[in-house]
């Protein structure tokens, strides 16, 4: 079903960094709502999503995941190949459920790429963990907007977010907007966000051990991005998404 919803505006906080001009050109060709995913009680599921082939250079992935009591899901995302790419993940957790997110944003040129999450701990004893890594060159923009909502009675919630961005050039831009909205009092919630450059001392050390500058940069960036996919339990699945991420890194280097 094509999109019949009104075009988003910057007044919507979750779209504050989006490329709405690019989105407008293809808005009518996009699905009109999120893909619904239900993880039944006591079951587990893993998914890896590499952003699909774009429409007119634009790709939008929108999922709404509901984890029933005791369910678990591990979701790993890669945003890399689009002029404008947006991955929007909404998750609702029932009692004792667990959600694991690993995401990577790799951009260069004039790309605008973003991962947007909204995790709702609707019932007690649920846990969530989000790890997002971004590598940006050229004039690319990479953004992570991560919101965690904890309902009033959702005691014993444990939620964490970690976002780190590496800028290869000063013309690139990284945006981070972690957000916590907590109405329960017996919870553990934490978030962290950093933006930096490759460690020059580490590069010098690697050069002193005989590595050429390109190889040293490649190895450091591979290790940096690998943080996002370390929780992929299946070796073959992890290798597939990591290899695609490495291809995107090669385009930057």
mmCIF file of C-alpha atoms in Angstrom:
data_model
loop_
_atom_site.group_PDB
_atom_site.id
_atom_site.type_symbol
_atom_site.label_atom_id
_atom_site.label_comp_id
_atom_site.label_asym_id
_atom_site.label_seq_id
_atom_site.Cartn_x
_atom_site.Cartn_y
_atom_site.Cartn_z
ATOM 1 C CA UNK A 1 0.000 0.000 0.000
ATOM 2 C CA UNK A 2 1.451 3.363 -1.004
ATOM 3 C CA UNK A 3 1.763 6.179 1.457
ATOM 4 C CA UNK A 4 -1.338 8.259 2.103
ATOM 5 C CA UNK A 5 -0.079 9.875 5.314
ATOM 6 C CA UNK A 6 0.920 13.560 5.402
ATOM 7 C CA UNK A 7 4.594 14.315 4.817
ATOM 8 C CA UNK A 8 6.516 14.729 8.107
ATOM 9 C CA UNK A 9 7.783 18.137 9.163
ATOM 10 C CA UNK A 10 10.662 19.332 11.324
ATOM 11 C CA UNK A 11 8.133 19.976 14.090
ATOM 12 C CA UNK A 12 8.210 16.234 14.677
ATOM 13 C CA UNK A 13 11.287 15.797 16.850
ATOM 14 C CA UNK A 14 12.095 12.387 15.367
ATOM 15 C CA UNK A 15 12.490 14.020 11.932
ATOM 16 C CA UNK A 16 14.614 16.978 13.025
ATOM 17 C CA UNK A 17 17.693 15.771 11.074
ATOM 18 C CA UNK A 18 15.847 14.122 8.179
ATOM 19 C CA UNK A 19 16.237 15.126 4.528
ATOM 20 C CA UNK A 20 12.608 16.021 3.948
ATOM 21 C CA UNK A 21 13.236 17.432 0.466
ATOM 22 C CA UNK A 22 14.555 14.043 -0.693
ATOM 23 C CA UNK A 23 11.728 12.272 1.119
ATOM 24 C CA UNK A 24 9.030 14.415 -0.511
ATOM 25 C CA UNK A 25 10.028 13.275 -4.004
ATOM 26 C CA UNK A 26 9.219 9.611 -3.235
ATOM 27 C CA UNK A 27 6.747 9.909 -0.331
ATOM 28 C CA UNK A 28 3.780 8.582 -2.292
ATOM 29 C CA UNK A 29 5.691 5.432 -3.294
ATOM 30 C CA UNK A 30 6.606 4.402 0.274
ATOM 31 C CA UNK A 31 4.501 2.113 2.512
ATOM 32 C CA UNK A 32 1.890 3.967 4.560
ATOM 33 C CA UNK A 33 2.804 2.493 7.949
ATOM 34 C CA UNK A 34 5.297 0.360 9.844
ATOM 35 C CA UNK A 35 5.819 -3.345 9.351
ATOM 36 C CA UNK A 36 4.340 -5.113 12.371
ATOM 37 C CA UNK A 37 6.406 -7.845 14.052
ATOM 38 C CA UNK A 38 5.148 -9.869 17.032
ATOM 39 C CA UNK A 39 7.534 -12.091 18.992
ATOM 40 C CA UNK A 40 5.371 -14.622 20.901
ATOM 41 C CA UNK A 41 5.839 -15.177 24.630
ATOM 42 C CA UNK A 42 8.903 -17.187 25.565
ATOM 43 C CA UNK A 43 10.361 -17.276 22.039
ATOM 44 C CA UNK A 44 13.383 -15.572 20.508
ATOM 45 C CA UNK A 45 14.189 -14.164 17.084
ATOM 46 C CA UNK A 46 17.183 -12.578 15.368
ATOM 47 C CA UNK A 47 17.147 -10.375 12.271
ATOM 48 C CA UNK A 48 19.778 -8.518 10.277
ATOM 49 C CA UNK A 49 18.594 -5.694 8.038
ATOM 50 C CA UNK A 50 20.806 -4.099 5.431
ATOM 51 C CA UNK A 51 18.902 -1.097 4.143
ATOM 52 C CA UNK A 52 17.145 -2.065 0.900
ATOM 53 C CA UNK A 53 17.615 -0.736 -2.612
ATOM 54 C CA UNK A 54 16.315 2.837 -2.544
ATOM 55 C CA UNK A 55 13.531 4.515 -4.482
ATOM 56 C CA UNK A 56 15.041 7.592 -6.089
ATOM 57 C CA UNK A 57 18.021 7.383 -3.749
ATOM 58 C CA UNK A 58 15.761 7.222 -0.667
ATOM 59 C CA UNK A 59 15.189 4.179 1.568
ATOM 60 C CA UNK A 60 12.954 4.142 4.654
ATOM 61 C CA UNK A 61 12.658 1.116 6.941
ATOM 62 C CA UNK A 62 9.961 1.348 9.621
ATOM 63 C CA UNK A 63 9.305 -1.511 12.039
ATOM 64 C CA UNK A 64 6.989 -1.811 15.038
ATOM 65 C CA UNK A 65 8.051 -4.761 17.185
ATOM 66 C CA UNK A 66 5.985 -6.144 20.066
ATOM 67 C CA UNK A 67 7.728 -8.593 22.390
ATOM 68 C CA UNK A 68 5.335 -10.614 24.519
ATOM 69 C CA UNK A 69 6.203 -11.843 28.032
ATOM 70 C CA UNK A 70 9.666 -13.382 28.219
ATOM 71 C CA UNK A 71 10.325 -12.979 24.479
ATOM 72 C CA UNK A 72 13.716 -11.953 23.120
ATOM 73 C CA UNK A 73 14.797 -10.265 19.913
ATOM 74 C CA UNK A 74 18.210 -9.298 18.533
ATOM 75 C CA UNK A 75 18.032 -6.836 15.634
ATOM 76 C CA UNK A 76 21.080 -5.622 13.706
ATOM 77 C CA UNK A 77 20.971 -2.787 11.195
ATOM 78 C CA UNK A 78 23.278 -1.351 8.546
ATOM 79 C CA UNK A 79 22.577 2.020 6.920
ATOM 80 C CA UNK A 80 25.084 2.786 4.177
ATOM 81 C CA UNK A 81 23.974 2.897 0.540
ATOM 82 C CA UNK A 82 21.414 5.662 0.154
ATOM 83 C CA UNK A 83 21.368 9.373 -0.563
ATOM 84 C CA UNK A 84 18.859 9.520 2.287
ATOM 85 C CA UNK A 85 18.365 6.451 4.449
ATOM 86 C CA UNK A 86 16.204 6.212 7.554
ATOM 87 C CA UNK A 87 15.729 3.174 9.797
ATOM 88 C CA UNK A 88 12.958 3.736 12.356
ATOM 89 C CA UNK A 89 12.426 1.036 14.967
ATOM 90 C CA UNK A 90 9.596 1.102 17.540
ATOM 91 C CA UNK A 91 9.607 -1.605 20.210
ATOM 92 C CA UNK A 92 7.174 -2.454 23.007
ATOM 93 C CA UNK A 93 8.345 -4.883 25.701
ATOM 94 C CA UNK A 94 6.068 -6.938 27.929
ATOM 95 C CA UNK A 95 7.130 -8.426 31.281
ATOM 96 C CA UNK A 96 10.592 -9.992 31.270
ATOM 97 C CA UNK A 97 11.211 -9.410 27.553
ATOM 98 C CA UNK A 98 14.620 -8.445 26.155
ATOM 99 C CA UNK A 99 15.495 -6.389 23.068
ATOM 100 C CA UNK A 100 19.023 -6.112 21.667
ATOM 101 C CA UNK A 101 19.878 -3.584 18.939
ATOM 102 C CA UNK A 102 23.156 -3.245 17.078
ATOM 103 C CA UNK A 103 23.356 -0.614 14.346
ATOM 104 C CA UNK A 104 25.991 0.859 12.047
ATOM 105 C CA UNK A 105 25.846 4.035 9.974
ATOM 106 C CA UNK A 106 28.521 4.430 7.286
ATOM 107 C CA UNK A 107 28.302 7.484 5.051
ATOM 108 C CA UNK A 108 30.281 9.712 2.736
ATOM 109 C CA UNK A 109 29.690 12.336 0.059
ATOM 110 C CA UNK A 110 26.385 14.146 0.639
ATOM 111 C CA UNK A 111 24.558 11.212 2.247
ATOM 112 C CA UNK A 112 22.099 11.654 5.111
ATOM 113 C CA UNK A 113 21.624 8.467 7.148
ATOM 114 C CA UNK A 114 19.785 7.951 10.417
ATOM 115 C CA UNK A 115 18.686 5.341 12.900
ATOM 116 C CA UNK A 116 15.700 6.309 15.045
ATOM 117 C CA UNK A 117 14.492 4.115 17.908
ATOM 118 C CA UNK A 118 11.686 4.311 20.445
ATOM 119 C CA UNK A 119 11.776 1.561 23.057
ATOM 120 C CA UNK A 120 8.788 1.319 25.410
ATOM 121 C CA UNK A 121 9.164 -0.737 28.584
ATOM 122 C CA UNK A 122 5.475 -1.279 29.148
ATOM 123 C CA UNK A 123 5.719 -3.910 31.904
ATOM 124 C CA UNK A 124 8.146 -4.832 34.711
ATOM 125 C CA UNK A 125 11.455 -6.699 34.469
ATOM 126 C CA UNK A 126 12.122 -6.074 30.780
ATOM 127 C CA UNK A 127 15.598 -5.203 29.488
ATOM 128 C CA UNK A 128 16.971 -3.485 26.407
ATOM 129 C CA UNK A 129 20.417 -2.678 25.054
ATOM 130 C CA UNK A 130 21.267 -0.480 22.068
ATOM 131 C CA UNK A 131 24.710 -0.109 20.474
ATOM 132 C CA UNK A 132 25.093 2.164 17.442
ATOM 133 C CA UNK A 133 28.368 3.041 15.698
ATOM 134 C CA UNK A 134 28.795 5.614 12.932
ATOM 135 C CA UNK A 135 31.681 6.356 10.536
ATOM 136 C CA UNK A 136 31.302 9.448 8.396
ATOM 137 C CA UNK A 137 33.409 11.121 5.720
ATOM 138 C CA UNK A 138 32.920 13.826 3.102
ATOM 139 C CA UNK A 139 29.912 15.996 3.907
ATOM 140 C CA UNK A 140 27.796 13.092 5.137
ATOM 141 C CA UNK A 141 25.381 13.403 8.051
ATOM 142 C CA UNK A 142 24.731 10.476 10.374
ATOM 143 C CA UNK A 143 22.187 10.653 13.199
ATOM 144 C CA UNK A 144 20.990 8.464 16.040
ATOM 145 C CA UNK A 145 17.825 9.433 17.892
ATOM 146 C CA UNK A 146 17.119 6.933 20.639
ATOM 147 C CA UNK A 147 14.223 7.270 23.068
ATOM 148 C CA UNK A 148 13.479 4.945 25.986
ATOM 149 C CA UNK A 149 10.076 5.133 27.680
ATOM 150 C CA UNK A 150 9.531 3.412 31.031
ATOM 151 C CA UNK A 151 5.899 3.082 32.122
ATOM 152 C CA UNK A 152 4.843 3.971 35.663
ATOM 153 C CA UNK A 153 4.501 0.366 36.826
ATOM 154 C CA UNK A 154 7.447 -1.059 34.802
ATOM 155 C CA UNK A 155 9.686 -1.663 37.810
ATOM 156 C CA UNK A 156 13.006 -3.548 37.503
ATOM 157 C CA UNK A 157 13.556 -2.132 34.019
ATOM 158 C CA UNK A 158 17.168 -2.209 32.769
ATOM 159 C CA UNK A 159 17.846 -0.150 29.624
ATOM 160 C CA UNK A 160 21.121 1.014 28.055
ATOM 161 C CA UNK A 161 22.111 3.007 24.983
ATOM 162 C CA UNK A 162 25.579 3.574 23.527
ATOM 163 C CA UNK A 163 26.284 5.752 20.487
ATOM 164 C CA UNK A 164 29.762 6.531 19.146
ATOM 165 C CA UNK A 165 30.622 8.343 15.935
ATOM 166 C CA UNK A 166 33.933 8.612 14.114
ATOM 167 C CA UNK A 167 34.411 11.618 11.809
ATOM 168 C CA UNK A 168 37.027 11.078 9.116
ATOM 169 C CA UNK A 169 36.746 14.670 7.936
ATOM 170 C CA UNK A 170 35.725 17.873 9.698
ATOM 171 C CA UNK A 171 33.056 18.470 7.035
ATOM 172 C CA UNK A 172 31.060 15.410 8.169
ATOM 173 C CA UNK A 173 28.350 15.744 10.828
ATOM 174 C CA UNK A 174 27.215 13.350 13.551
ATOM 175 C CA UNK A 175 24.031 13.989 15.537
ATOM 176 C CA UNK A 176 23.030 12.173 18.713
ATOM 177 C CA UNK A 177 19.831 12.621 20.678
ATOM 178 C CA UNK A 178 19.512 10.055 23.472
ATOM 179 C CA UNK A 179 16.349 10.480 25.520
ATOM 180 C CA UNK A 180 14.932 8.836 28.638
ATOM 181 C CA UNK A 181 11.356 9.236 29.892
ATOM 182 C CA UNK A 182 10.998 7.326 33.164
ATOM 183 C CA UNK A 183 7.901 7.089 35.357
ATOM 184 C CA UNK A 184 8.986 4.121 37.512
ATOM 185 C CA UNK A 185 11.421 4.455 40.431
ATOM 186 C CA UNK A 186 13.127 1.038 40.653
ATOM 187 C CA UNK A 187 14.990 1.051 37.315
ATOM 188 C CA UNK A 188 18.470 1.125 35.810
ATOM 189 C CA UNK A 189 18.707 3.304 32.706
ATOM 190 C CA UNK A 190 21.846 4.723 31.130
ATOM 191 C CA UNK A 191 22.945 6.295 27.886
ATOM 192 C CA UNK A 192 26.208 7.573 26.437
ATOM 193 C CA UNK A 193 27.136 9.438 23.253
ATOM 194 C CA UNK A 194 30.561 10.458 21.923
ATOM 195 C CA UNK A 195 31.813 11.965 18.664
ATOM 196 C CA UNK A 196 35.498 11.905 17.804
ATOM 197 C CA UNK A 197 38.268 11.232 15.312
ATOM 198 C CA UNK A 198 40.744 8.407 14.823
ATOM 199 C CA UNK A 199 43.302 8.301 17.619
ATOM 200 C CA UNK A 200 46.505 9.792 16.195
ATOM 201 C CA UNK A 201 48.650 8.130 18.853
ATOM 202 C CA UNK A 202 47.189 4.745 17.990
ATOM 203 C CA UNK A 203 47.834 5.375 14.295
ATOM 204 C CA UNK A 204 51.420 6.363 15.069
ATOM 205 C CA UNK A 205 51.910 3.228 17.156
ATOM 206 C CA UNK A 206 50.606 1.025 14.355
ATOM 207 C CA UNK A 207 52.874 2.811 11.860
ATOM 208 C CA UNK A 208 55.829 2.172 14.161
ATOM 209 C CA UNK A 209 55.011 -1.535 13.917
ATOM 210 C CA UNK A 210 55.243 -1.452 10.135
ATOM 211 C CA UNK A 211 51.634 -0.891 9.104
ATOM 212 C CA UNK A 212 51.009 1.599 6.319
ATOM 213 C CA UNK A 213 48.549 4.436 7.121
ATOM 214 C CA UNK A 214 45.691 3.011 5.016
ATOM 215 C CA UNK A 215 45.904 -0.420 6.627
ATOM 216 C CA UNK A 216 46.073 1.132 10.094
ATOM 217 C CA UNK A 217 42.962 3.231 9.454
ATOM 218 C CA UNK A 218 41.144 0.231 8.028
ATOM 219 C CA UNK A 219 41.896 -1.971 11.025
ATOM 220 C CA UNK A 220 40.846 0.681 13.529
ATOM 221 C CA UNK A 221 37.571 1.334 11.736
ATOM 222 C CA UNK A 222 36.822 -2.377 11.365
ATOM 223 C CA UNK A 223 37.213 -2.851 15.120
ATOM 224 C CA UNK A 224 35.069 0.234 15.780
ATOM 225 C CA UNK A 225 32.174 -0.948 13.587
ATOM 226 C CA UNK A 226 32.425 -4.532 14.868
ATOM 227 C CA UNK A 227 31.051 -3.311 18.235
ATOM 228 C CA UNK A 228 27.639 -2.999 16.602
ATOM 229 C CA UNK A 229 27.541 -6.633 15.503
ATOM 230 C CA UNK A 230 29.304 -8.474 18.307
ATOM 231 C CA UNK A 231 25.945 -9.667 19.683
ATOM 232 C CA UNK A 232 25.014 -11.526 16.462
ATOM 233 C CA UNK A 233 25.093 -15.109 17.719
ATOM 234 C CA UNK A 234 25.146 -16.831 14.339
ATOM 235 C CA UNK A 235 28.650 -16.689 12.832
ATOM 236 C CA UNK A 236 27.457 -16.781 9.229
ATOM 237 C CA UNK A 237 24.913 -13.998 9.773
ATOM 238 C CA UNK A 238 27.483 -11.854 11.550
ATOM 239 C CA UNK A 239 29.988 -12.379 8.734
ATOM 240 C CA UNK A 240 27.407 -11.356 6.118
ATOM 241 C CA UNK A 241 26.501 -8.026 7.708
ATOM 242 C CA UNK A 242 30.095 -7.278 8.768
ATOM 243 C CA UNK A 243 31.373 -7.915 5.238
ATOM 244 C CA UNK A 244 28.803 -5.521 3.812
ATOM 245 C CA UNK A 245 29.837 -2.919 6.381
ATOM 246 C CA UNK A 246 33.488 -3.394 5.409
ATOM 247 C CA UNK A 247 32.607 -2.838 1.743
ATOM 248 C CA UNK A 248 31.009 0.472 2.733
ATOM 249 C CA UNK A 249 34.111 1.412 4.732
ATOM 250 C CA UNK A 250 36.341 0.706 1.730
ATOM 251 C CA UNK A 251 34.338 3.274 -0.253
ATOM 252 C CA UNK A 252 35.200 5.895 2.370
ATOM 253 C CA UNK A 253 38.887 4.996 2.671
#
